[in-house]
XYZ file of N, CA and C in Angstrom:
801
model
N 0.664 -1.291 -0.144
C -0.235 -0.298 0.079
C 0.684 1.356 -0.183
N 0.728 2.435 -0.879
C 1.550 3.707 -0.854
C 0.448 4.743 -0.836
N 0.729 5.464 -0.370
C -0.064 6.737 -0.206
C 1.221 7.877 -0.981
N 0.566 8.562 -1.804
C 1.522 9.477 -2.284
C 0.555 11.007 -2.745
N 1.343 11.777 -2.980
C 0.902 13.057 -2.977
C 1.834 13.623 -4.485
N 1.131 13.936 -5.451
C 2.354 14.325 -6.643
C 2.650 15.540 -7.071
N 3.350 16.236 -7.562
C 4.098 17.387 -7.529
C 3.791 18.097 -8.866
N 3.516 19.659 -8.936
C 3.469 20.318 -9.794
C 3.166 19.611 -11.302
N 3.711 18.804 -12.490
C 2.901 18.648 -13.412
C 2.645 17.395 -13.322
N 3.397 16.507 -12.153
C 2.750 14.951 -11.575
C 1.165 14.973 -11.528
N 0.643 16.190 -11.157
C -0.583 16.265 -10.667
C -1.213 16.015 -11.987
N -1.043 16.252 -13.359
C -1.769 15.940 -14.526
C -1.432 14.437 -14.999
N -0.784 13.861 -14.349
C -0.038 12.514 -14.792
C -1.131 11.234 -14.088
N -1.327 10.558 -14.936
C -2.037 9.524 -14.397
C -0.957 8.190 -14.004
N -0.563 8.640 -12.693
C 0.620 7.574 -12.303
C 0.489 6.213 -12.021
N -0.851 6.275 -11.651
C -1.402 4.770 -11.171
C -1.587 4.198 -12.109
N -1.694 4.439 -13.607
C -2.168 3.973 -14.829
C -0.786 3.480 -15.599
N 0.580 3.902 -15.015
C 1.838 3.737 -15.938
C 2.111 2.480 -15.828
N 2.531 1.604 -17.396
C 2.955 0.103 -17.293
C 4.129 -0.057 -17.163
N 4.628 -1.046 -16.608
C 5.738 -2.009 -16.210
C 5.914 -2.789 -17.799
N 7.481 -3.007 -18.083
C 7.887 -3.629 -19.010
C 7.027 -4.662 -19.447
N 6.208 -5.164 -18.781
C 5.295 -6.359 -19.226
C 3.943 -6.026 -19.448
N 3.450 -4.732 -19.497
C 2.125 -4.169 -19.835
C 1.213 -4.312 -18.531
N 2.125 -4.370 -17.201
C 1.059 -4.583 -16.137
C 1.008 -3.216 -15.595
N 0.125 -2.567 -15.217
C -0.068 -1.266 -14.554
C 0.109 -0.836 -13.118
N 0.644 -0.105 -12.657
C 0.736 0.522 -11.344
C 0.076 -0.424 -10.699
N -1.413 0.210 -10.819
C -2.681 0.059 -10.307
C -2.945 -1.493 -9.893
N -2.407 -2.166 -10.519
C -2.610 -3.729 -10.379
C -1.724 -4.093 -9.262
N -0.419 -3.708 -9.370
C 0.681 -4.618 -8.872
C 0.330 -3.875 -7.423
N -0.127 -2.715 -6.906
C -0.090 -2.008 -5.859
C -1.553 -1.305 -5.489
N -1.578 -1.263 -4.137
C -2.460 -0.550 -3.843
C -2.071 0.730 -3.205
N -2.623 1.880 -4.464
C -2.371 2.968 -4.314
C -3.548 3.896 -3.985
N -2.621 4.692 -2.958
C -3.946 5.995 -2.473
C -3.209 7.614 -2.787
N -3.945 7.994 -4.247
C -3.698 9.146 -4.323
C -4.560 10.322 -3.240
N -3.817 11.148 -2.561
C -3.853 12.404 -2.122
C -3.648 13.813 -2.276
N -5.113 14.436 -1.739
C -4.871 16.201 -2.645
C -3.569 16.528 -1.611
N -3.509 16.355 -0.506
C -2.622 16.905 0.530
C -1.897 15.713 1.492
N -0.949 16.096 1.894
C -0.629 14.818 2.758
C -1.328 14.757 4.630
N -2.014 16.121 4.474
C -3.097 16.508 5.822
C -3.971 15.605 5.722
N -4.369 14.489 4.215
C -5.388 13.662 4.364
C -5.155 12.094 4.925
N -3.672 12.202 5.340
C -3.217 11.024 6.225
C -4.030 10.809 6.978
N -4.535 11.970 7.941
C -4.795 11.868 9.301
C -6.546 11.751 9.105
N -7.210 11.597 7.963
C -8.739 11.525 7.114
C -9.230 10.335 7.732
N -10.319 10.230 7.371
C -11.052 8.603 7.727
C -10.687 7.681 6.654
N -11.500 6.426 6.671
C -11.093 5.259 6.380
C -11.634 5.594 4.911
N -11.022 5.648 3.941
C -11.391 5.949 2.265
C -12.236 4.859 1.705
N -12.099 3.669 2.424
C -12.678 2.528 1.691
C -14.177 2.208 2.239
N -14.446 3.486 2.826
C -16.263 3.327 3.404
C -16.907 3.366 1.961
N -17.560 2.219 2.052
C -18.966 2.325 0.887
C -20.202 2.428 1.228
N -20.604 3.334 1.970
C -21.830 3.688 2.462
C -22.498 3.798 0.986
N -23.979 3.333 0.845
C -24.412 3.213 -0.214
C -26.051 3.904 -0.133
N -26.519 4.161 1.137
C -27.813 4.593 1.396
C -28.287 5.484 1.115
N -27.734 6.542 0.367
C -28.562 7.792 -0.163
C -27.388 7.981 -1.328
N -28.083 8.714 -2.017
C -27.317 9.179 -3.391
C -28.045 10.138 -4.093
N -27.388 11.227 -4.662
C -27.707 12.193 -5.439
C -27.314 12.229 -6.654
N -27.955 12.813 -7.594
C -27.127 12.194 -9.007
C -27.644 13.652 -9.997
N -26.748 14.475 -10.719
C -26.737 15.499 -11.089
C -26.541 15.468 -12.744
N -27.533 15.581 -13.474
C -27.145 15.242 -15.258
C -27.451 16.801 -15.739
N -27.072 17.061 -16.341
C -26.934 18.256 -17.607
C -27.669 17.556 -18.767
N -28.541 18.190 -19.199
C -29.116 17.491 -20.203
C -28.802 18.237 -21.652
N -27.987 18.795 -21.853
C -27.253 19.622 -23.170
C -27.343 18.746 -24.287
N -27.387 19.027 -25.299
C -27.258 18.527 -26.732
C -25.809 17.767 -26.969
N -24.506 18.293 -26.320
C -23.397 17.334 -26.418
C -23.255 16.620 -25.350
N -24.251 16.094 -24.578
C -24.228 15.316 -23.508
C -25.206 14.475 -23.538
N -25.369 13.267 -25.068
C -26.298 12.815 -25.417
C -26.019 11.086 -24.531
N -25.344 10.882 -23.905
C -25.291 9.679 -23.240
C -25.324 10.225 -21.489
N -25.435 11.434 -21.119
C -25.751 11.909 -20.071
C -26.971 11.359 -19.518
N -27.927 11.061 -20.113
C -29.198 10.610 -19.526
C -29.043 9.319 -19.302
N -28.200 8.339 -20.586
C -27.939 7.079 -20.035
C -27.588 6.584 -19.174
N -26.398 7.618 -18.375
C -25.522 7.141 -17.685
C -26.421 7.595 -16.490
N -27.398 8.949 -16.199
C -27.692 8.851 -14.886
C -28.678 7.743 -14.655
N -29.597 7.601 -15.599
C -30.341 6.652 -15.077
C -30.151 5.411 -14.876
N -28.907 4.336 -15.409
C -28.434 3.552 -15.358
C -27.629 3.665 -13.751
N -26.765 4.369 -13.653
C -26.319 4.704 -11.803
C -27.390 4.779 -11.228
N -28.264 5.231 -11.546
C -29.473 5.445 -10.460
C -30.205 4.005 -10.472
N -30.142 3.023 -11.112
C -30.704 1.780 -11.346
C -30.154 0.641 -10.301
N -29.045 0.888 -10.821
C -27.971 0.061 -10.097
C -27.668 0.513 -8.823
N -27.605 1.353 -8.189
C -28.026 1.752 -6.692
C -29.148 1.774 -5.770
N -30.185 1.238 -6.406
C -31.555 1.484 -6.434
C -31.684 0.020 -6.062
N -30.853 -0.434 -6.561
C -31.127 -2.335 -6.572
C -30.415 -2.740 -5.228
N -29.882 -1.723 -4.558
C -29.095 -2.278 -3.433
C -30.096 -1.742 -1.986
N -31.054 -1.021 -2.525
C -32.137 -0.425 -1.652
C -31.610 1.180 -1.347
N -30.791 1.726 -1.918
C -30.316 3.095 -1.626
C -31.708 3.963 -2.194
N -31.164 5.196 -1.312
C -32.342 5.918 -1.660
C -31.673 7.164 -2.647
N -32.423 6.939 -3.744
C -31.832 8.061 -5.195
C -32.756 9.331 -5.424
N -32.131 10.150 -5.844
C -32.498 11.513 -5.983
C -32.128 11.873 -7.195
N -32.428 11.729 -8.165
C -32.217 12.335 -9.736
C -32.817 13.988 -9.813
N -31.558 14.650 -10.309
C -31.716 16.170 -10.479
C -30.890 16.432 -11.812
N -32.285 16.315 -12.968
C -31.804 16.217 -14.454
C -32.576 17.342 -15.216
N -32.256 17.542 -16.124
C -32.585 19.128 -16.989
C -32.811 20.240 -16.038
N -33.904 20.953 -15.900
C -33.909 21.861 -15.074
C -33.591 22.122 -13.692
N -33.938 20.899 -13.402
C -33.374 20.713 -11.805
C -31.962 20.186 -11.284
N -31.334 20.060 -12.884
C -29.435 20.154 -12.282
C -29.106 21.281 -12.252
N -29.493 22.171 -11.042
C -29.411 23.547 -10.460
C -28.794 23.359 -9.854
N -27.865 24.961 -9.588
C -26.783 25.350 -8.449
C -28.252 25.414 -7.431
N -29.319 26.170 -7.249
C -30.079 25.978 -6.523
C -30.297 24.908 -5.566
N -31.174 23.680 -6.649
C -30.847 22.393 -5.876
C -29.606 21.852 -5.131
N -28.288 22.141 -5.634
C -26.906 21.494 -5.042
C -26.670 22.142 -3.647
N -27.393 23.407 -4.079
C -27.194 23.907 -2.573
C -27.991 23.343 -1.524
N -29.086 22.835 -1.765
C -29.565 22.852 -0.377
C -29.093 21.441 0.052
N -28.571 20.655 -0.435
C -28.042 19.607 -0.127
C -26.733 19.768 1.114
N -26.805 21.534 1.182
C -25.784 21.775 2.183
C -26.206 21.404 3.439
N -24.851 20.681 4.442
C -25.403 19.985 5.497
C -26.420 18.975 6.062
N -26.560 18.333 4.611
C -27.431 17.203 4.916
C -27.015 16.152 3.389
N -25.983 16.249 3.171
C -25.409 15.576 1.955
C -25.366 14.325 2.049
N -25.871 13.670 0.590
C -26.008 11.972 0.968
C -24.621 11.201 0.615
N -24.576 10.213 1.007
C -23.327 9.007 1.100
C -22.735 9.480 -0.212
N -23.322 9.430 -1.265
C -23.154 9.379 -3.155
C -23.343 10.695 -3.614
N -22.490 11.510 -4.305
C -22.911 12.359 -4.910
C -22.375 12.005 -6.317
N -23.170 12.272 -7.226
C -22.783 11.685 -8.548
C -23.203 12.864 -9.840
N -22.045 13.433 -10.856
C -22.233 14.251 -11.591
C -22.109 13.734 -12.759
N -22.878 14.156 -13.905
C -23.033 13.810 -15.192
C -23.389 15.332 -15.910
N -21.936 15.919 -16.116
C -22.370 17.322 -16.560
C -20.913 17.823 -17.580
N -20.704 18.926 -17.712
C -19.719 19.342 -18.033
C -18.938 20.178 -17.324
N -17.320 19.880 -17.353
C -16.621 20.619 -16.228
C -15.812 21.457 -17.030
N -14.708 22.198 -16.095
C -14.150 23.208 -16.953
C -12.968 23.324 -16.351
N -12.008 23.949 -16.884
C -10.859 24.203 -16.152
C -10.128 25.114 -16.936
N -9.863 26.566 -16.595
C -9.189 27.569 -17.318
C -7.821 28.069 -16.842
N -6.867 27.726 -18.110
C -5.659 28.210 -17.458
C -5.371 29.639 -17.525
N -4.444 30.275 -17.019
C -4.186 32.089 -17.296
C -4.782 32.393 -18.045
N -4.456 32.205 -19.191
C -4.346 32.775 -20.762
C -5.914 32.624 -21.501
N -6.502 31.552 -20.520
C -7.887 31.475 -20.855
C -8.815 32.488 -19.896
N -8.401 31.868 -18.912
C -9.145 32.689 -17.736
C -9.045 34.027 -18.166
N -8.050 34.946 -18.591
C -8.010 36.460 -18.839
C -8.639 36.925 -20.057
N -8.912 35.909 -20.704
C -9.518 36.241 -22.147
C -11.128 37.098 -21.542
N -11.646 37.936 -22.829
C -12.897 38.546 -22.472
C -14.313 37.288 -22.608
N -15.224 37.604 -21.034
C -15.878 36.690 -20.717
C -16.690 37.024 -19.771
N -17.740 35.710 -18.815
C -18.089 35.923 -18.064
C -16.915 35.835 -16.708
N -15.808 35.248 -16.679
C -15.081 34.852 -15.802
C -14.434 36.099 -15.677
N -13.355 36.851 -16.664
C -12.906 37.968 -16.458
C -13.548 39.046 -15.747
N -15.095 39.067 -16.534
C -15.596 40.065 -15.797
C -16.496 40.254 -14.679
N -16.321 38.823 -13.823
C -16.702 38.761 -12.723
C -15.365 38.546 -11.741
N -14.189 38.225 -11.668
C -13.688 38.303 -10.791
C -12.960 39.663 -10.622
N -12.687 39.672 -9.267
C -12.603 41.216 -9.123
C -11.303 41.087 -7.779
N -11.038 40.170 -7.247
C -10.118 39.743 -6.105
C -8.578 39.687 -6.659
N -7.419 40.467 -6.381
C -6.303 40.481 -6.485
C -5.360 39.152 -5.888
N -6.442 38.207 -4.807
C -5.993 37.279 -4.594
C -5.570 35.859 -5.353
N -4.252 35.057 -5.254
C -4.280 34.072 -5.909
C -5.439 33.515 -5.682
N -5.013 32.611 -4.459
C -6.190 31.484 -4.305
C -7.822 31.693 -4.880
N -8.163 32.910 -4.540
C -9.354 33.400 -5.162
C -9.569 33.023 -6.640
N -8.679 33.738 -7.211
C -8.448 33.305 -9.021
C -8.345 31.865 -9.249
N -7.702 30.907 -8.549
C -7.505 29.674 -8.805
C -9.019 28.823 -8.650
N -9.679 29.465 -7.794
C -10.617 29.014 -6.890
C -12.004 29.266 -8.081
N -11.850 30.490 -8.822
C -13.127 30.926 -9.696
C -12.899 30.186 -10.783
N -11.855 29.627 -11.548
C -11.266 29.308 -12.990
C -11.457 27.644 -13.353
N -12.599 27.049 -12.121
C -12.327 25.653 -12.513
C -14.399 25.509 -11.947
N -14.970 24.576 -12.759
C -16.209 24.330 -11.913
C -16.731 23.597 -12.875
N -18.271 23.638 -12.414
C -19.251 22.550 -13.375
C -20.025 23.496 -13.800
N -21.085 22.970 -15.258
C -21.886 23.782 -15.967
C -23.387 22.916 -15.256
N -23.780 23.121 -14.504
C -24.938 22.665 -14.086
C -26.144 22.362 -15.262
N -26.168 23.295 -16.259
C -27.129 23.109 -17.301
C -26.188 23.900 -18.379
N -26.479 23.490 -19.886
C -26.139 24.614 -20.866
C -24.825 23.789 -21.634
N -24.453 24.305 -22.238
C -22.883 23.577 -22.997
C -21.974 24.588 -22.801
N -22.338 26.029 -22.368
C -20.709 26.805 -22.034
C -21.216 27.786 -21.142
N -19.559 27.972 -20.329
C -20.026 28.900 -19.178
C -20.966 30.177 -19.763
N -21.951 30.764 -18.885
C -22.805 31.881 -19.515
C -22.821 32.987 -18.486
N -23.516 32.733 -17.475
C -23.797 33.279 -16.283
C -23.963 32.284 -14.907
N -23.886 33.421 -13.655
C -23.635 32.559 -12.109
C -25.065 31.492 -12.043
N -26.197 31.499 -12.976
C -27.223 30.463 -13.131
C -26.943 29.412 -13.464
N -25.899 28.814 -14.225
C -25.875 27.539 -14.751
C -24.294 27.013 -14.314
N -23.471 27.854 -13.691
C -21.811 27.456 -13.459
C -21.668 27.517 -11.641
N -21.431 26.079 -11.375
C -21.191 25.979 -10.253
C -19.354 25.940 -10.039
N -19.043 27.205 -8.910
C -17.104 27.165 -9.383
C -17.116 26.890 -8.174
N -15.622 26.087 -8.198
C -14.702 25.744 -6.839
C -14.899 26.105 -5.718
N -15.103 27.667 -5.956
C -14.912 28.333 -4.617
C -16.578 28.328 -3.775
N -17.493 28.280 -4.634
C -18.827 28.512 -4.191
C -18.938 26.622 -3.578
N -18.358 25.863 -4.133
C -18.525 24.416 -3.467
C -17.803 24.054 -2.034
N -16.614 25.019 -2.608
C -15.580 24.834 -0.765
C -15.879 25.685 0.458
N -17.464 26.201 -0.016
C -17.686 27.162 1.318
C -19.185 26.029 1.887
N -19.436 25.050 1.104
C -20.300 24.532 1.732
C -20.270 23.210 2.689
N -20.828 22.294 3.191
C -20.929 21.348 4.251
C -21.491 20.237 3.571
N -20.535 18.922 3.219
C -20.734 17.666 2.636
C -19.866 16.892 3.308
N -20.167 17.315 4.845
C -19.290 15.792 5.310
C -19.709 14.658 5.386
N -21.078 14.603 4.862
C -21.444 13.002 5.265
C -21.314 12.319 3.981
N -20.883 13.173 2.700
C -21.040 12.691 1.885
C -19.270 11.822 1.506
N -19.191 10.258 1.661
C -17.851 9.813 1.281
C -17.549 9.695 -0.088
N -18.378 9.711 -0.902
C -17.663 9.621 -2.484
C -18.772 10.958 -3.417
N -17.654 11.386 -4.152
C -18.245 12.325 -4.893
C -17.638 12.155 -6.144
N -18.174 11.680 -7.269
C -17.990 10.925 -8.746
C -18.117 11.960 -9.438
N -17.092 12.941 -10.428
C -17.383 13.824 -11.266
C -16.948 13.464 -12.649
N -18.149 12.596 -13.083
C -18.206 12.360 -14.695
C -17.878 13.597 -15.830
N -17.117 14.322 -15.641
C -17.054 15.597 -16.399
C -15.425 15.451 -16.938
N -15.219 16.211 -17.765
C -14.195 16.753 -18.537
C -13.319 17.383 -17.616
N -12.084 17.212 -17.451
C -11.007 17.811 -16.712
C -11.470 18.157 -15.388
N -12.050 17.487 -14.593
C -12.469 17.729 -13.554
C -11.061 17.552 -12.467
N -10.041 17.176 -12.383
C -9.315 16.605 -11.830
C -8.136 17.651 -12.077
N -8.417 18.596 -12.956
C -7.217 19.651 -12.894
C -7.190 20.609 -12.230
N -6.633 21.702 -12.142
C -6.497 23.171 -11.017
C -4.887 23.725 -11.487
N -5.100 24.805 -10.789
C -3.875 25.405 -10.386
C -3.123 24.564 -9.585
N -1.751 24.546 -9.125
C -1.252 24.019 -8.188
C -0.464 24.917 -7.072
N -0.612 24.107 -6.183
C 0.417 25.216 -5.149
C 1.150 24.552 -4.416
N 1.675 24.731 -3.162
C 2.578 23.692 -2.434
C 1.639 22.816 -1.475
N 0.283 23.201 -1.807
C -0.334 21.977 -1.045
C -1.602 21.422 -1.603
N -1.012 21.175 -2.891
C -2.041 20.638 -3.925
C -2.659 21.359 -4.998
N -3.858 20.650 -5.632
C -4.279 20.775 -6.615
C -5.408 21.800 -6.581
N -5.537 23.036 -6.546
C -6.787 23.603 -6.484
C -7.653 23.640 -7.228
N -9.071 24.441 -7.011
C -10.138 23.985 -8.178
C -10.956 22.768 -7.600
N -11.445 21.822 -8.544
C -12.249 21.069 -7.645
C -12.028 20.150 -6.710
N -11.235 20.002 -6.938
C -10.451 18.330 -6.179
C -10.485 19.654 -4.782
N -9.721 20.464 -4.847
C -9.287 21.237 -3.464
C -10.931 21.832 -2.459
N -12.056 21.850 -3.157
C -13.042 22.636 -2.783
C -13.774 21.248 -2.521
N -13.707 19.984 -3.018
C -14.517 18.932 -2.249
C -14.023 18.735 -1.503
N -12.904 18.637 -1.225
C -11.940 18.169 0.243
C -12.274 19.318 1.207
N -12.197 20.414 0.814
C -13.077 21.396 1.893
C -13.972 21.548 2.294
N -15.079 20.807 1.788
C -16.263 20.706 1.971
C -16.389 19.445 2.900
N -15.402 18.681 2.951
C -15.344 17.652 3.709
C -15.473 16.040 3.092
N -15.787 15.971 1.618
C -15.467 14.839 1.230
C -14.704 14.098 0.954
N -14.824 12.892 1.608
C -13.752 11.726 1.841
C -13.011 11.205 0.159
N -14.017 10.912 -0.379
C -13.365 10.106 -1.759
C -13.912 10.868 -3.097
N -12.334 11.183 -3.720
C -13.460 11.640 -5.254
C -12.548 10.832 -6.423
N -13.428 11.109 -7.338
C -12.883 10.533 -9.130
C -13.342 11.489 -9.470
N -12.045 11.573 -10.367
C -12.127 12.829 -11.310
C -11.562 12.561 -12.387
N -11.327 13.257 -13.519
C -10.568 12.925 -14.777
C -9.705 14.126 -15.089
N -8.444 13.433 -16.040
C -7.890 14.286 -15.979
C -7.906 15.391 -17.554
N -8.481 14.527 -18.305
C -8.661 15.334 -19.619
C -9.869 14.942 -19.981
N -10.545 15.581 -21.305
C -11.740 14.993 -22.058
C -12.429 14.004 -22.259
N -13.203 13.336 -21.399
C -13.191 12.028 -21.688
C -14.592 11.476 -22.949
N -14.372 10.716 -23.644
C -15.408 9.718 -24.435
C -16.405 9.284 -23.421
N -17.515 10.033 -23.989
C -19.017 9.724 -23.123
C -19.148 7.951 -23.183
N -19.303 7.557 -24.191
C -19.341 6.193 -24.051
C -18.335 5.482 -23.294
N -17.479 5.596 -23.166
C -16.226 5.093 -21.854
C -16.578 5.610 -20.544
N -16.886 6.938 -20.493
C -17.551 7.066 -19.198
C -18.443 6.581 -18.707
N -19.749 6.134 -19.612
C -20.710 5.373 -19.038
C -20.617 4.128 -18.543
N -19.806 3.377 -19.476
C -19.111 1.783 -19.152
C -18.226 2.045 -17.795
N -17.092 3.205 -17.635
C -16.568 3.397 -16.416
C -17.579 3.377 -15.076
N -18.861 4.333 -15.376
C -19.717 4.409 -14.376
C -20.530 3.387 -13.856
N -20.904 2.730 -14.582
C -21.699 1.501 -14.549
C -21.119 0.404 -13.833
N -19.461 0.142 -14.753
C -18.815 -0.943 -13.724
C -18.732 -0.555 -12.260
N -18.193 0.572 -12.184
C -17.764 1.005 -11.167
C -18.675 0.996 -10.002
N -20.229 1.377 -10.091
C -21.288 0.826 -9.247
C -21.847 -0.439 -9.119
N -21.501 -0.915 -10.235
C -22.294 -2.561 -9.986
C -21.080 -3.135 -8.763
N -19.580 -2.740 -9.173
C -18.815 -3.600 -8.166
C -19.121 -3.053 -6.845
N -19.353 -1.670 -6.633
C -19.557 -1.131 -5.346
C -20.872 -1.624 -4.715
N -21.797 -1.630 -5.628
C -23.237 -2.152 -4.885
C -22.799 -3.664 -4.613
N -22.033 -4.514 -5.210
C -21.667 -5.706 -5.094
C -20.611 -6.127 -3.560
N -20.479 -4.681 -3.264
C -20.026 -5.071 -1.726
C -18.311 -4.919 -1.342
N -17.697 -4.295 -3.152
C -16.589 -4.227 -3.045
C -16.089 -2.851 -2.491
N -15.015 -2.357 -1.843
C -14.836 -1.062 -1.544
C -14.307 -0.541 -2.884
N -14.526 1.176 -2.175
C -14.103 1.769 -3.279
C -13.010 1.995 -4.118
N -11.809 1.488 -3.731
C -10.517 1.183 -4.741
C -10.541 -0.080 -5.382
N -11.455 -1.104 -4.947
C -11.195 -2.354 -5.857
C -12.206 -2.169 -6.667
N -13.622 -1.203 -6.606
C -14.708 -1.237 -7.683
C -13.666 -0.271 -8.448
N -13.043 0.739 -8.289
C -12.395 1.535 -9.189
C -11.366 0.760 -9.737
N -10.700 0.401 -9.771
C -9.862 -0.417 -10.228
C -10.268 -1.757 -11.285
N -11.440 -2.243 -10.725
C -12.317 -3.091 -11.753
C -12.673 -2.734 -12.740
N -13.592 -0.899 -12.677
C -13.605 -0.633 -13.415
C -12.605 -0.265 -14.934
N -11.612 0.287 -14.019
C -10.654 0.442 -15.231
C -10.344 -0.761 -15.988
N -10.362 -1.587 -15.952
C -10.115 -2.441 -16.329
C -11.260 -3.327 -16.995
N -12.543 -2.965 -17.137
C -13.396 -3.143 -17.640
C -13.377 -2.071 -19.280
N -13.087 -1.123 -18.581
C -13.075 -0.323 -19.744
C -12.199 -0.124 -20.719
N -10.419 -0.268 -20.165
C -9.617 -1.235 -20.784
C -9.697 -2.440 -21.701
N -10.551 -3.299 -21.669
C -10.797 -4.300 -22.534
C -11.489 -3.838 -23.652
N -12.967 -2.761 -23.193
C -13.649 -2.126 -24.638
C -13.074 -1.263 -25.212
N -12.063 -0.536 -24.735
C -11.086 0.458 -25.186
C -9.921 0.192 -24.706
N -8.949 -0.226 -25.591
C -7.712 -0.738 -25.324
C -6.588 0.534 -25.131
N -6.987 1.920 -25.661
C -5.930 2.925 -25.753
C -5.982 3.593 -24.605
N -4.993 4.361 -23.947
C -4.987 4.750 -22.782
C -6.353 5.907 -22.819
N -5.929 6.833 -23.700
C -6.832 7.995 -23.791
C -8.317 7.618 -22.988
N -9.384 6.369 -23.343
C -10.195 5.932 -22.945
C -10.429 5.577 -21.563
N -9.373 4.956 -20.905
C -9.343 4.551 -19.404
C -8.356 5.069 -18.307
N -7.288 5.817 -19.144
C -6.450 6.212 -18.001
C -7.055 8.104 -18.012
N -7.824 8.569 -17.835
C -8.550 9.432 -17.695
C -8.885 9.849 -16.298
N -9.468 8.445 -15.908
C -9.853 8.682 -14.437
C -9.087 8.673 -13.144
N -9.046 8.967 -12.137
C -8.216 9.072 -10.528
C -9.183 9.005 -9.659
N -8.579 8.392 -8.947
C -9.499 7.863 -7.544
C -8.632 8.898 -6.376
N -9.034 10.130 -5.991
C -8.517 10.912 -4.627
C -8.746 10.481 -3.631
N -8.001 10.335 -2.718
C -8.466 10.120 -1.053
C -8.208 11.103 -0.065
């Protein structure tokens, strides 16, 4: 068992999926725990797989055609175990509804939405973010240049954009797992203490484990990964084992690393 915190550019490398000379992945040889910070070593047991309650948020935009399929497939898998599952789709996939779970969040929160991370040049371009950013603080900027689109295809105004900074201010301590089935959800500006952005936001809110992506993900691969993961989790396997099994499932159907190496598990 190895606990590790990447540094600088290594945050955007899926170290767990690197292969040895025989083609065997590091995730197959070791039990690897990627931490957002070494402070997480004093946290709880990341293998907790409480399944009693779940909330699923699904963006119904035109270019997320598989989003509805993923939402209802995940719902059916979790409900089969007796879990109470609430779906927030279409207009109900809103910031307002997400904020309502503040302080009473479910065991699992799943997002099938658009994710975004803007680097410095993208963030400074004309548009919503540059117009609404008012502070000189580095932390403020890095928590404003990433987030989730709760509805629609592009960031437009604060009614559909859920920023990392907003998430960080919530109480999600009851949640053992957040699954962000969204592009680039694991990226963010880096500091001496880890990746800012969505990783830091959900950790600051008290979430125990996160499944994130390092680049734009294939819709079909994302659905396959999510359904495989929840199937194994519902069968009683812990989060790490279910994650590893899901990687193997996607790898079998889509051998290119682009499809299966985008996903990371952060404790």
